[in-house]
PDB file of C-alpha atoms and ligand atoms in Angstrom:
ATOM      1  CA  MET A   1      85.453  -2.684  36.178  1.00  0.00           C
ATOM      2  CA  ILE A   2      83.500  -5.553  34.732  1.00  0.00           C
ATOM      3  CA  ALA A   3      81.099  -5.994  37.600  1.00  0.00           C
ATOM      4  CA  ASP A   4      80.099  -2.319  37.565  1.00  0.00           C
ATOM      5  CA  SER A   5      79.074  -2.408  33.944  1.00  0.00           C
ATOM      6  CA  LEU A   6      77.204  -5.698  33.998  1.00  0.00           C
ATOM      7  CA  ALA A   7      73.790  -4.193  34.445  1.00  0.00           C
ATOM      8  CA  ARG A   8      73.719  -2.606  30.998  1.00  0.00           C
ATOM      9  CA  TYR A   9      73.722  -4.415  27.709  1.00  0.00           C
ATOM     10  CA  ARG A  10      76.032  -2.908  25.124  1.00  0.00           C
ATOM     11  CA  ALA A  11      76.686  -4.512  21.784  1.00  0.00           C
ATOM     12  CA  PRO A  12      80.436  -4.830  21.183  1.00  0.00           C
ATOM     13  CA  THR A  13      81.865  -2.892  18.304  1.00  0.00           C
ATOM     14  CA  VAL A  14      84.416  -4.435  16.019  1.00  0.00           C
ATOM     15  CA  ASP A  15      86.761  -1.907  14.471  1.00  0.00           C
ATOM     16  CA  ALA A  16      87.365  -3.171  10.938  1.00  0.00           C
ATOM     17  CA  SER A  17      89.986  -0.489  10.247  1.00  0.00           C
ATOM     18  CA  ARG A  18      92.420  -2.019  12.783  1.00  0.00           C
ATOM     19  CA  PRO A  19      94.426  -5.186  12.127  1.00  0.00           C
ATOM     20  CA  PRO A  20      92.857  -8.395  13.491  1.00  0.00           C
ATOM     21  CA  PHE A  21      93.371  -8.805  17.221  1.00  0.00           C
ATOM     22  CA  ILE A  22      94.632 -12.345  16.707  1.00  0.00           C
ATOM     23  CA  MET A  23      95.804 -13.807  13.428  1.00  0.00           C
ATOM     24  CA  LEU A  24      96.808 -17.439  12.912  1.00  0.00           C
ATOM     25  CA  LYS A  25      98.608 -18.313   9.736  1.00  0.00           C
ATOM     26  CA  ASN A  26      99.323 -21.956   8.840  1.00  0.00           C
ATOM     27  CA  VAL A  27      99.725 -22.850  12.503  1.00  0.00           C
ATOM     28  CA  ALA A  28     100.862 -26.434  13.044  1.00  0.00           C
ATOM     29  CA  LYS A  29     101.729 -28.545  16.069  1.00  0.00           C
ATOM     30  CA  THR A  30     103.498 -31.872  16.248  1.00  0.00           C
ATOM     31  CA  TYR A  31     104.046 -33.398  19.677  1.00  0.00           C
ATOM     32  CA  GLY A  32     107.047 -35.501  20.577  1.00  0.00           C
ATOM     33  CA  ALA A  33     108.953 -34.924  17.347  1.00  0.00           C
ATOM     34  CA  ARG A  34     112.273 -35.287  19.162  1.00  0.00           C
ATOM     35  CA  ALA A  35     111.346 -38.427  21.110  1.00  0.00           C
ATOM     36  CA  GLY A  36     110.161 -40.267  17.978  1.00  0.00           C
ATOM     37  CA  GLY A  37     106.577 -41.530  17.580  1.00  0.00           C
ATOM     38  CA  SER A  38     105.399 -38.026  16.952  1.00  0.00           C
ATOM     39  CA  VAL A  39     101.717 -37.006  16.921  1.00  0.00           C
ATOM     40  CA  GLN A  40     100.641 -34.307  14.546  1.00  0.00           C
ATOM     41  CA  ALA A  41      97.820 -32.581  16.414  1.00  0.00           C
ATOM     42  CA  VAL A  42      97.316 -29.487  14.250  1.00  0.00           C
ATOM     43  CA  GLU A  43      98.084 -29.537  10.548  1.00  0.00           C
ATOM     44  CA  SER A  44      97.686 -26.036   9.150  1.00  0.00           C
ATOM     45  CA  VAL A  45      95.228 -23.685  10.747  1.00  0.00           C
ATOM     46  CA  SER A  46      94.580 -20.115   9.679  1.00  0.00           C
ATOM     47  CA  PHE A  47      91.935 -17.732  10.962  1.00  0.00           C
ATOM     48  CA  GLU A  48      91.537 -14.220  12.302  1.00  0.00           C
ATOM     49  CA  ILE A  49      89.709 -12.871  15.308  1.00  0.00           C
ATOM     50  CA  GLY A  50      88.691  -9.236  15.559  1.00  0.00           C
ATOM     51  CA  ARG A  51      88.873  -7.288  18.807  1.00  0.00           C
ATOM     52  CA  GLY A  52      85.688  -7.754  20.795  1.00  0.00           C
ATOM     53  CA  GLU A  53      84.477 -10.760  18.826  1.00  0.00           C
ATOM     54  CA  PHE A  54      83.064 -13.900  20.357  1.00  0.00           C
ATOM     55  CA  THR A  55      84.441 -16.890  18.471  1.00  0.00           C
ATOM     56  CA  SER A  56      83.793 -20.547  19.196  1.00  0.00           C
ATOM     57  CA  ILE A  57      85.756 -23.579  18.096  1.00  0.00           C
ATOM     58  CA  VAL A  58      83.923 -26.880  17.716  1.00  0.00           C
ATOM     59  CA  GLY A  59      85.482 -30.128  16.609  1.00  0.00           C
ATOM     60  CA  PRO A  60      85.744 -33.816  17.402  1.00  0.00           C
ATOM     61  CA  SER A  61      87.410 -34.976  20.615  1.00  0.00           C
ATOM     62  CA  GLY A  62      91.185 -35.186  20.277  1.00  0.00           C
ATOM     63  CA  CYS A  63      91.319 -33.018  17.137  1.00  0.00           C
ATOM     64  CA  GLY A  64      93.633 -30.442  18.711  1.00  0.00           C
ATOM     65  CA  LYS A  65      91.378 -27.729  20.136  1.00  0.00           C
ATOM     66  CA  THR A  66      93.116 -27.505  23.510  1.00  0.00           C
ATOM     67  CA  THR A  67      96.463 -27.577  21.729  1.00  0.00           C
ATOM     68  CA  LEU A  68      95.367 -24.633  19.585  1.00  0.00           C
ATOM     69  CA  LEU A  69      94.145 -22.636  22.577  1.00  0.00           C
ATOM     70  CA  LYS A  70      97.383 -23.249  24.482  1.00  0.00           C
ATOM     71  CA  MET A  71      99.404 -22.022  21.507  1.00  0.00           C
ATOM     72  CA  ILE A  72      97.270 -18.885  21.255  1.00  0.00           C
ATOM     73  CA  GLY A  73      97.695 -18.334  25.007  1.00  0.00           C
ATOM     74  CA  GLY A  74     101.461 -18.753  24.689  1.00  0.00           C
ATOM     75  CA  LEU A  75     101.588 -21.855  26.915  1.00  0.00           C
ATOM     76  CA  LEU A  76     102.835 -24.033  24.082  1.00  0.00           C
ATOM     77  CA  PRO A  77     105.185 -23.185  21.198  1.00  0.00           C
ATOM     78  CA  VAL A  78     103.959 -23.648  17.631  1.00  0.00           C
ATOM     79  CA  SER A  79     105.775 -26.179  15.407  1.00  0.00           C
ATOM     80  CA  GLY A  80     105.003 -24.184  12.290  1.00  0.00           C
ATOM     81  CA  GLY A  81     103.256 -21.049  11.110  1.00  0.00           C
ATOM     82  CA  THR A  82     102.717 -17.866  13.083  1.00  0.00           C
ATOM     83  CA  ILE A  83     100.347 -16.392  15.618  1.00  0.00           C
ATOM     84  CA  ALA A  84     100.207 -12.617  15.621  1.00  0.00           C
ATOM     85  CA  TYR A  85      98.450 -10.336  18.075  1.00  0.00           C
ATOM     86  CA  HIS A  86      97.620  -6.974  16.604  1.00  0.00           C
ATOM     87  CA  GLY A  87     100.367  -7.613  14.101  1.00  0.00           C
ATOM     88  CA  ILE A  88     102.917  -8.587  16.775  1.00  0.00           C
ATOM     89  CA  PRO A  89     104.569 -11.959  15.996  1.00  0.00           C
ATOM     90  CA  SER A  90     104.265 -14.731  18.574  1.00  0.00           C
ATOM     91  CA  GLY A  91     107.005 -14.844  21.151  1.00  0.00           C
ATOM     92  CA  GLN A  92     106.672 -11.112  21.687  1.00  0.00           C
ATOM     93  CA  LYS A  93     104.236  -9.313  23.949  1.00  0.00           C
ATOM     94  CA  ARG A  94     100.810 -10.899  24.081  1.00  0.00           C
ATOM     95  CA  PRO A  95      97.638  -9.169  25.233  1.00  0.00           C
ATOM     96  CA  ASP A  96      96.544  -9.621  28.869  1.00  0.00           C
ATOM     97  CA  LEU A  97      94.626 -12.838  28.929  1.00  0.00           C
ATOM     98  CA  GLY A  98      92.502 -14.955  31.210  1.00  0.00           C
ATOM     99  CA  MET A  99      92.284 -18.695  30.723  1.00  0.00           C
ATOM    100  CA  VAL A 100      89.683 -21.200  31.824  1.00  0.00           C
ATOM    101  CA  PHE A 101      90.729 -24.820  31.383  1.00  0.00           C
ATOM    102  CA  GLN A 102      88.691 -27.979  30.878  1.00  0.00           C
ATOM    103  CA  ASP A 103      89.182 -28.842  34.556  1.00  0.00           C
ATOM    104  CA  ALA A 104      89.101 -26.196  37.247  1.00  0.00           C
ATOM    105  CA  VAL A 105      92.681 -25.880  38.412  1.00  0.00           C
ATOM    106  CA  LEU A 106      92.327 -24.290  41.820  1.00  0.00           C
ATOM    107  CA  LEU A 107      94.973 -24.335  44.532  1.00  0.00           C
ATOM    108  CA  PRO A 108      93.531 -26.634  47.230  1.00  0.00           C
ATOM    109  CA  TRP A 109      95.204 -24.792  50.107  1.00  0.00           C
ATOM    110  CA  ARG A 110      93.678 -21.452  49.175  1.00  0.00           C
ATOM    111  CA  THR A 111      90.072 -20.367  49.727  1.00  0.00           C
ATOM    112  CA  VAL A 112      87.781 -19.416  46.852  1.00  0.00           C
ATOM    113  CA  LEU A 113      88.519 -15.725  47.416  1.00  0.00           C
ATOM    114  CA  GLN A 114      92.270 -16.365  47.610  1.00  0.00           C
ATOM    115  CA  ASN A 115      92.134 -18.433  44.418  1.00  0.00           C
ATOM    116  CA  VAL A 116      90.181 -15.772  42.556  1.00  0.00           C
ATOM    117  CA  MET A 117      92.648 -13.130  43.749  1.00  0.00           C
ATOM    118  CA  LEU A 118      95.690 -15.072  42.594  1.00  0.00           C
ATOM    119  CA  PRO A 119      96.135 -13.215  39.253  1.00  0.00           C
ATOM    120  CA  ILE A 120      96.024  -9.895  41.109  1.00  0.00           C
ATOM    121  CA  GLU A 121      98.788 -11.047  43.429  1.00  0.00           C
ATOM    122  CA  VAL A 122     100.858 -12.308  40.512  1.00  0.00           C
ATOM    123  CA  ALA A 123     100.425  -8.977  38.709  1.00  0.00           C
ATOM    124  CA  ARG A 124     101.088  -7.126  42.002  1.00  0.00           C
ATOM    125  CA  GLY A 125      97.837  -5.235  41.563  1.00  0.00           C
ATOM    126  CA  ASP A 126      95.922  -3.123  44.066  1.00  0.00           C
ATOM    127  CA  ARG A 127      94.764  -5.598  46.754  1.00  0.00           C
ATOM    128  CA  ALA A 128      91.761  -3.649  48.028  1.00  0.00           C
ATOM    129  CA  ALA A 129      90.354  -2.936  44.568  1.00  0.00           C
ATOM    130  CA  GLY A 130      91.189  -6.502  43.556  1.00  0.00           C
ATOM    131  CA  GLU A 131      89.311  -7.952  46.499  1.00  0.00           C
ATOM    132  CA  LYS A 132      86.257  -5.861  45.680  1.00  0.00           C
ATOM    133  CA  GLN A 133      86.360  -7.083  42.100  1.00  0.00           C
ATOM    134  CA  ALA A 134      86.951 -10.688  43.210  1.00  0.00           C
ATOM    135  CA  ARG A 135      83.955 -10.620  45.564  1.00  0.00           C
ATOM    136  CA  ALA A 136      81.723  -9.131  42.840  1.00  0.00           C
ATOM    137  CA  LEU A 137      82.787 -11.862  40.412  1.00  0.00           C
ATOM    138  CA  ILE A 138      82.276 -14.610  43.008  1.00  0.00           C
ATOM    139  CA  GLU A 139      78.733 -13.325  43.363  1.00  0.00           C
ATOM    140  CA  LEU A 140      78.320 -13.132  39.602  1.00  0.00           C
ATOM    141  CA  VAL A 141      79.191 -16.797  39.126  1.00  0.00           C
ATOM    142  CA  GLY A 142      76.712 -17.733  41.835  1.00  0.00           C
ATOM    143  CA  LEU A 143      79.154 -18.487  44.653  1.00  0.00           C
ATOM    144  CA  ARG A 144      78.052 -15.850  47.116  1.00  0.00           C
ATOM    145  CA  GLY A 145      78.750 -17.067  50.657  1.00  0.00           C
ATOM    146  CA  PHE A 146      81.496 -19.448  49.531  1.00  0.00           C
ATOM    147  CA  ASP A 147      84.347 -16.909  49.537  1.00  0.00           C
ATOM    148  CA  ASP A 148      86.048 -18.543  52.502  1.00  0.00           C
ATOM    149  CA  LYS A 149      85.474 -22.176  51.520  1.00  0.00           C
ATOM    150  CA  TYR A 150      88.265 -24.371  50.177  1.00  0.00           C
ATOM    151  CA  PRO A 151      88.036 -26.086  46.734  1.00  0.00           C
ATOM    152  CA  GLY A 152      87.638 -29.468  48.454  1.00  0.00           C
ATOM    153  CA  GLU A 153      84.403 -28.194  50.000  1.00  0.00           C
ATOM    154  CA  LEU A 154      82.878 -27.336  46.594  1.00  0.00           C
ATOM    155  CA  SER A 155      81.261 -29.463  43.883  1.00  0.00           C
ATOM    156  CA  GLY A 156      83.056 -29.817  40.533  1.00  0.00           C
ATOM    157  CA  GLY A 157      80.711 -27.301  38.928  1.00  0.00           C
ATOM    158  CA  MET A 158      81.246 -24.786  41.738  1.00  0.00           C
ATOM    159  CA  GLN A 159      85.021 -25.155  41.368  1.00  0.00           C
ATOM    160  CA  GLN A 160      84.706 -24.467  37.652  1.00  0.00           C
ATOM    161  CA  ARG A 161      82.664 -21.351  38.351  1.00  0.00           C
ATOM    162  CA  ALA A 162      85.378 -20.151  40.745  1.00  0.00           C
ATOM    163  CA  SER A 163      87.962 -20.660  38.006  1.00  0.00           C
ATOM    164  CA  ILE A 164      85.838 -18.550  35.622  1.00  0.00           C
ATOM    165  CA  ALA A 165      85.757 -15.755  38.219  1.00  0.00           C
ATOM    166  CA  ARG A 166      89.544 -16.032  38.524  1.00  0.00           C
ATOM    167  CA  ALA A 167      90.019 -15.716  34.753  1.00  0.00           C
ATOM    168  CA  LEU A 168      87.995 -12.496  34.773  1.00  0.00           C
ATOM    169  CA  VAL A 169      89.490 -10.828  37.835  1.00  0.00           C
ATOM    170  CA  ASN A 170      92.223  -8.924  36.034  1.00  0.00           C
ATOM    171  CA  ASP A 171      89.738  -7.698  33.435  1.00  0.00           C
ATOM    172  CA  PRO A 172      91.789  -9.260  30.597  1.00  0.00           C
ATOM    173  CA  ALA A 173      91.296  -8.123  27.016  1.00  0.00           C
ATOM    174  CA  LEU A 174      91.354 -11.735  25.831  1.00  0.00           C
ATOM    175  CA  LEU A 175      89.514 -14.619  27.422  1.00  0.00           C
ATOM    176  CA  LEU A 176      90.450 -18.145  26.327  1.00  0.00           C
ATOM    177  CA  MET A 177      87.942 -20.739  27.501  1.00  0.00           C
ATOM    178  CA  ASP A 178      88.433 -24.478  27.018  1.00  0.00           C
ATOM    179  CA  GLU A 179      85.076 -26.220  27.476  1.00  0.00           C
ATOM    180  CA  PRO A 180      84.468 -24.250  30.642  1.00  0.00           C
ATOM    181  CA  PHE A 181      80.947 -25.578  31.162  1.00  0.00           C
ATOM    182  CA  GLY A 182      81.625 -29.255  30.451  1.00  0.00           C
ATOM    183  CA  ALA A 183      81.496 -30.249  34.114  1.00  0.00           C
ATOM    184  CA  LEU A 184      78.367 -28.273  34.966  1.00  0.00           C
ATOM    185  CA  ASP A 185      74.845 -29.639  35.313  1.00  0.00           C
ATOM    186  CA  ALA A 186      72.451 -28.714  32.486  1.00  0.00           C
ATOM    187  CA  LEU A 187      70.660 -25.909  34.343  1.00  0.00           C
ATOM    188  CA  THR A 188      73.813 -24.247  35.662  1.00  0.00           C
ATOM    189  CA  ARG A 189      75.320 -24.612  32.220  1.00  0.00           C
ATOM    190  CA  GLU A 190      72.463 -22.672  30.610  1.00  0.00           C
ATOM    191  CA  ARG A 191      72.677 -19.993  33.294  1.00  0.00           C
ATOM    192  CA  MET A 192      76.429 -19.645  32.850  1.00  0.00           C
ATOM    193  CA  THR A 193      76.027 -19.451  29.068  1.00  0.00           C
ATOM    194  CA  LEU A 194      73.735 -16.446  29.434  1.00  0.00           C
ATOM    195  CA  GLU A 195      76.011 -14.900  32.083  1.00  0.00           C
ATOM    196  CA  LEU A 196      78.974 -15.260  29.763  1.00  0.00           C
ATOM    197  CA  GLN A 197      77.068 -13.511  26.978  1.00  0.00           C
ATOM    198  CA  ARG A 198      76.287 -10.694  29.414  1.00  0.00           C
ATOM    199  CA  ILE A 199      79.888 -10.411  30.634  1.00  0.00           C
ATOM    200  CA  TRP A 200      81.168 -10.388  27.073  1.00  0.00           C
ATOM    201  CA  SER A 201      78.681  -7.838  25.805  1.00  0.00           C
ATOM    202  CA  SER A 202      79.220  -5.440  28.681  1.00  0.00           C
ATOM    203  CA  SER A 203      82.989  -5.770  28.973  1.00  0.00           C
ATOM    204  CA  ARG A 204      83.927  -5.931  25.270  1.00  0.00           C
ATOM    205  CA  LYS A 205      86.324  -8.801  25.780  1.00  0.00           C
ATOM    206  CA  THR A 206      87.576 -10.848  22.899  1.00  0.00           C
ATOM    207  CA  VAL A 207      86.505 -14.401  23.692  1.00  0.00           C
ATOM    208  CA  LEU A 208      87.713 -17.637  22.167  1.00  0.00           C
ATOM    209  CA  PHE A 209      85.531 -20.436  23.419  1.00  0.00           C
ATOM    210  CA  ILE A 210      85.900 -24.170  22.881  1.00  0.00           C
ATOM    211  CA  THR A 211      82.822 -26.312  23.241  1.00  0.00           C
ATOM    212  CA  HIS A 212      81.467 -29.706  22.260  1.00  0.00           C
ATOM    213  CA  SER A 213      77.971 -28.267  22.218  1.00  0.00           C
ATOM    214  CA  ILE A 214      76.806 -27.034  18.820  1.00  0.00           C
ATOM    215  CA  PRO A 215      73.784 -25.153  20.275  1.00  0.00           C
ATOM    216  CA  GLU A 216      76.062 -23.450  22.857  1.00  0.00           C
ATOM    217  CA  ALA A 217      78.426 -22.340  20.083  1.00  0.00           C
ATOM    218  CA  VAL A 218      75.598 -20.955  17.940  1.00  0.00           C
ATOM    219  CA  LEU A 219      73.935 -19.200  20.854  1.00  0.00           C
ATOM    220  CA  LEU A 220      77.079 -17.424  22.019  1.00  0.00           C
ATOM    221  CA  SER A 221      79.121 -16.733  18.920  1.00  0.00           C
ATOM    222  CA  ASP A 222      79.680 -14.158  16.231  1.00  0.00           C
ATOM    223  CA  ARG A 223      81.580 -16.856  14.394  1.00  0.00           C
ATOM    224  CA  VAL A 224      81.941 -20.593  14.767  1.00  0.00           C
ATOM    225  CA  ILE A 225      85.127 -22.281  13.587  1.00  0.00           C
ATOM    226  CA  VAL A 226      84.490 -25.924  12.765  1.00  0.00           C
ATOM    227  CA  MET A 227      87.571 -28.166  12.903  1.00  0.00           C
ATOM    228  CA  THR A 228      88.225 -31.494  11.214  1.00  0.00           C
ATOM    229  CA  THR A 229      89.583 -34.610  12.926  1.00  0.00           C
ATOM    230  CA  ARG A 230      93.272 -34.772  13.835  1.00  0.00           C
ATOM    231  CA  PRO A 231      95.503 -33.462  12.409  1.00  0.00           C
ATOM    232  CA  SER A 232      93.080 -30.589  12.529  1.00  0.00           C
ATOM    233  CA  ARG A 233      92.363 -28.074   9.860  1.00  0.00           C
ATOM    234  CA  VAL A 234      89.543 -25.567   9.591  1.00  0.00           C
ATOM    235  CA  ALA A 235      86.544 -27.282   7.960  1.00  0.00           C
ATOM    236  CA  GLU A 236      84.506 -24.083   7.771  1.00  0.00           C
ATOM    237  CA  ILE A 237      84.059 -20.715   9.482  1.00  0.00           C
ATOM    238  CA  ILE A 238      80.421 -19.768   9.931  1.00  0.00           C
ATOM    239  CA  ASP A 239      79.202 -16.243  10.694  1.00  0.00           C
ATOM    240  CA  ILE A 240      76.261 -16.384  13.063  1.00  0.00           C
ATOM    241  CA  ASP A 241      73.960 -13.578  12.089  1.00  0.00           C
ATOM    242  CA  LEU A 242      71.388 -13.584  14.894  1.00  0.00           C
ATOM    243  CA  PRO A 243      70.194 -10.580  16.901  1.00  0.00           C
ATOM    244  CA  ARG A 244      71.584  -9.963  20.394  1.00  0.00           C
ATOM    245  CA  PRO A 245      71.150 -10.281  23.260  1.00  0.00           C
ATOM    246  CA  ARG A 246      70.208 -13.900  22.637  1.00  0.00           C
ATOM    247  CA  THR A 247      68.018 -15.854  24.998  1.00  0.00           C
ATOM    248  CA  LEU A 248      67.537 -19.608  25.347  1.00  0.00           C
ATOM    249  CA  GLN A 249      64.335 -19.245  23.325  1.00  0.00           C
ATOM    250  CA  ILE A 250      66.406 -18.409  20.247  1.00  0.00           C
ATOM    251  CA  SER A 251      67.159 -22.119  19.888  1.00  0.00           C
ATOM    252  CA  GLY A 252      63.625 -22.444  18.475  1.00  0.00           C
ATOM    253  CA  ASP A 253      64.306 -19.822  15.782  1.00  0.00           C
ATOM    254  CA  ILE A 254      64.485 -21.316  12.287  1.00  0.00           C
ATOM    255  CA  ARG A 255      67.781 -19.534  11.555  1.00  0.00           C
ATOM    256  CA  PHE A 256      69.330 -20.979  14.730  1.00  0.00           C
ATOM    257  CA  ILE A 257      68.122 -24.447  13.776  1.00  0.00           C
ATOM    258  CA  ARG A 258      69.637 -24.061  10.304  1.00  0.00           C
ATOM    259  CA  TYR A 259      73.050 -23.003  11.682  1.00  0.00           C
ATOM    260  CA  ALA A 260      73.100 -25.937  14.091  1.00  0.00           C
ATOM    261  CA  ALA A 261      72.003 -28.369  11.375  1.00  0.00           C
ATOM    262  CA  HIS A 262      74.697 -27.071   9.033  1.00  0.00           C
ATOM    263  CA  ILE A 263      77.452 -27.604  11.612  1.00  0.00           C
ATOM    264  CA  ARG A 264      76.112 -31.069  12.338  1.00  0.00           C
ATOM    265  CA  GLU A 265      76.179 -31.835   8.603  1.00  0.00           C
ATOM    266  CA  LEU A 266      79.861 -30.850   8.454  1.00  0.00           C
ATOM    267  CA  PHE A 267      80.622 -33.438  11.127  1.00  0.00           C
ATOM    268  CA  THR A 268      78.470 -36.049   9.412  1.00  0.00           C
ATOM    269  CA  ALA A 269      80.260 -35.391   6.120  1.00  0.00           C
ATOM    270  CA  THR A 270      83.636 -36.045   7.749  1.00  0.00           C
ATOM    271  CA  GLY A 271      82.320 -39.105   9.602  1.00  0.00           C
ATOM    272  CA  ASP A 272      82.730 -37.437  13.000  1.00  0.00           C
ATOM    273  CA  LEU A 273      79.080 -37.705  14.029  1.00  0.00           C
TER     274      LEU A 273
HETATM  275  N1  ATP B 301     101.406 -33.133  25.770  1.00  0.00           N
HETATM  276  C1  ATP B 301     101.094 -33.947  24.757  1.00  0.00           C
HETATM  277  N2  ATP B 301     102.006 -34.826  24.266  1.00  0.00           N
HETATM  278  C2  ATP B 301     101.708 -35.629  23.227  1.00  0.00           C
HETATM  279  N3  ATP B 301     100.527 -35.622  22.578  1.00  0.00           N
HETATM  280  C3  ATP B 301      99.580 -34.781  23.017  1.00  0.00           C
HETATM  281  C4  ATP B 301      99.813 -33.895  24.124  1.00  0.00           C
HETATM  282  N4  ATP B 301      98.686 -33.161  24.318  1.00  0.00           N
HETATM  283  C5  ATP B 301      97.810 -33.570  23.393  1.00  0.00           C
HETATM  284  N5  ATP B 301      98.344 -34.527  22.612  1.00  0.00           N
HETATM  285  C6  ATP B 301      97.695 -35.196  21.464  1.00  0.00           C
HETATM  286  O1  ATP B 301      97.294 -34.199  20.536  1.00  0.00           O
HETATM  287  C7  ATP B 301      95.999 -34.470  20.038  1.00  0.00           C
HETATM  288  C8  ATP B 301      95.089 -33.278  20.298  1.00  0.00           C
HETATM  289  O2  ATP B 301      94.883 -33.136  21.689  1.00  0.00           O
HETATM  290  P1  ATP B 301      93.993 -31.957  22.289  1.00  0.00           P
HETATM  291  O3  ATP B 301      94.007 -32.102  23.757  1.00  0.00           O
HETATM  292  O4  ATP B 301      94.453 -30.671  21.723  1.00  0.00           O
HETATM  293  O5  ATP B 301      92.559 -32.329  21.675  1.00  0.00           O
HETATM  294  P2  ATP B 301      91.124 -31.672  21.953  1.00  0.00           P
HETATM  295  O6  ATP B 301      90.545 -31.334  20.621  1.00  0.00           O
HETATM  296  O7  ATP B 301      91.231 -30.594  22.947  1.00  0.00           O
HETATM  297  O8  ATP B 301      90.284 -32.915  22.548  1.00  0.00           O
HETATM  298  P3  ATP B 301      89.059 -32.902  23.605  1.00  0.00           P
HETATM  299  O9  ATP B 301      87.879 -32.381  22.840  1.00  0.00           O
HETATM  300  O10 ATP B 301      88.890 -34.352  23.960  1.00  0.00           O
HETATM  301  O11 ATP B 301      89.447 -32.054  24.754  1.00  0.00           O
HETATM  302  C9  ATP B 301      95.557 -35.769  20.668  1.00  0.00           C
HETATM  303  O12 ATP B 301      95.791 -36.816  19.768  1.00  0.00           O
HETATM  304  C10 ATP B 301      96.434 -35.914  21.882  1.00  0.00           C
HETATM  305  O13 ATP B 301      96.681 -37.259  22.146  1.00  0.00           O
HETATM  306 MG1   MG B 302      90.506 -30.357  24.838  1.00  0.00          MG
END
């Protein structure tokens, strides 16, 4: 269980001998092709993600990041190209995944605990073990004492933290996070960033994380994928070679500053900053 192993830090191991966990090849998405007035959101995107890696996607607003994440999560069909999981073509079995969306999408008539337990009910999992895990995760995201409150009784940031707990409750192999910290205040955001690093490093999840924050991407990631404006392509993939675990102080490290400056330059070069 995730919560049991949180106390220890363990660097994730990426097994290079196995095929990439997720592989995108020339993935494209055009919306509304049938209705006329189509919008090409994603032009031709290719990248690979290894099992256990933490990858971030940064790119200008409206460039197609959410679209890309939804296609990887199987919520949206691709218009072109392929997405393979462990060599399995899209449309076939995907890995267990947890998703956190830009806005917390909690069911208003269910309490925090009931919302967090939803994936367990859907998967018809063990209720008692699931409740134990749900309560541990609610505590982890700083919502201890709010188990029996309804979403309407929480702030936006608290709701988002509940939705992060819900995404983790089934201990998914793949965690897809779409700007999960966008609605949080600066202090909570920094705390959650460090918590996410801890969860990732102790649970060996593969995480794909969308953010607008360049420092957040550099702090958390093994690799940062920088996207161009719509229709999006990959501008550059940057390996972040910084020791772990990383603390907030690392943002003062010259290597960190160089990575962040380089990503910023990519946006400046394309006129996006
Ligand atoms: N359901 C839809 N139907 C038609 N067009 C859409 C739909 N969803 C998104 N789009 C368009 O596709 C493009 C990419 O949208 P997307 O939400 O993927 O961008 P994003 O990079 O996540 O932006 P942001 O950073 O603001 O969240 C936009 O031009 C948007 O208008
Ligand atoms: Mg988006």
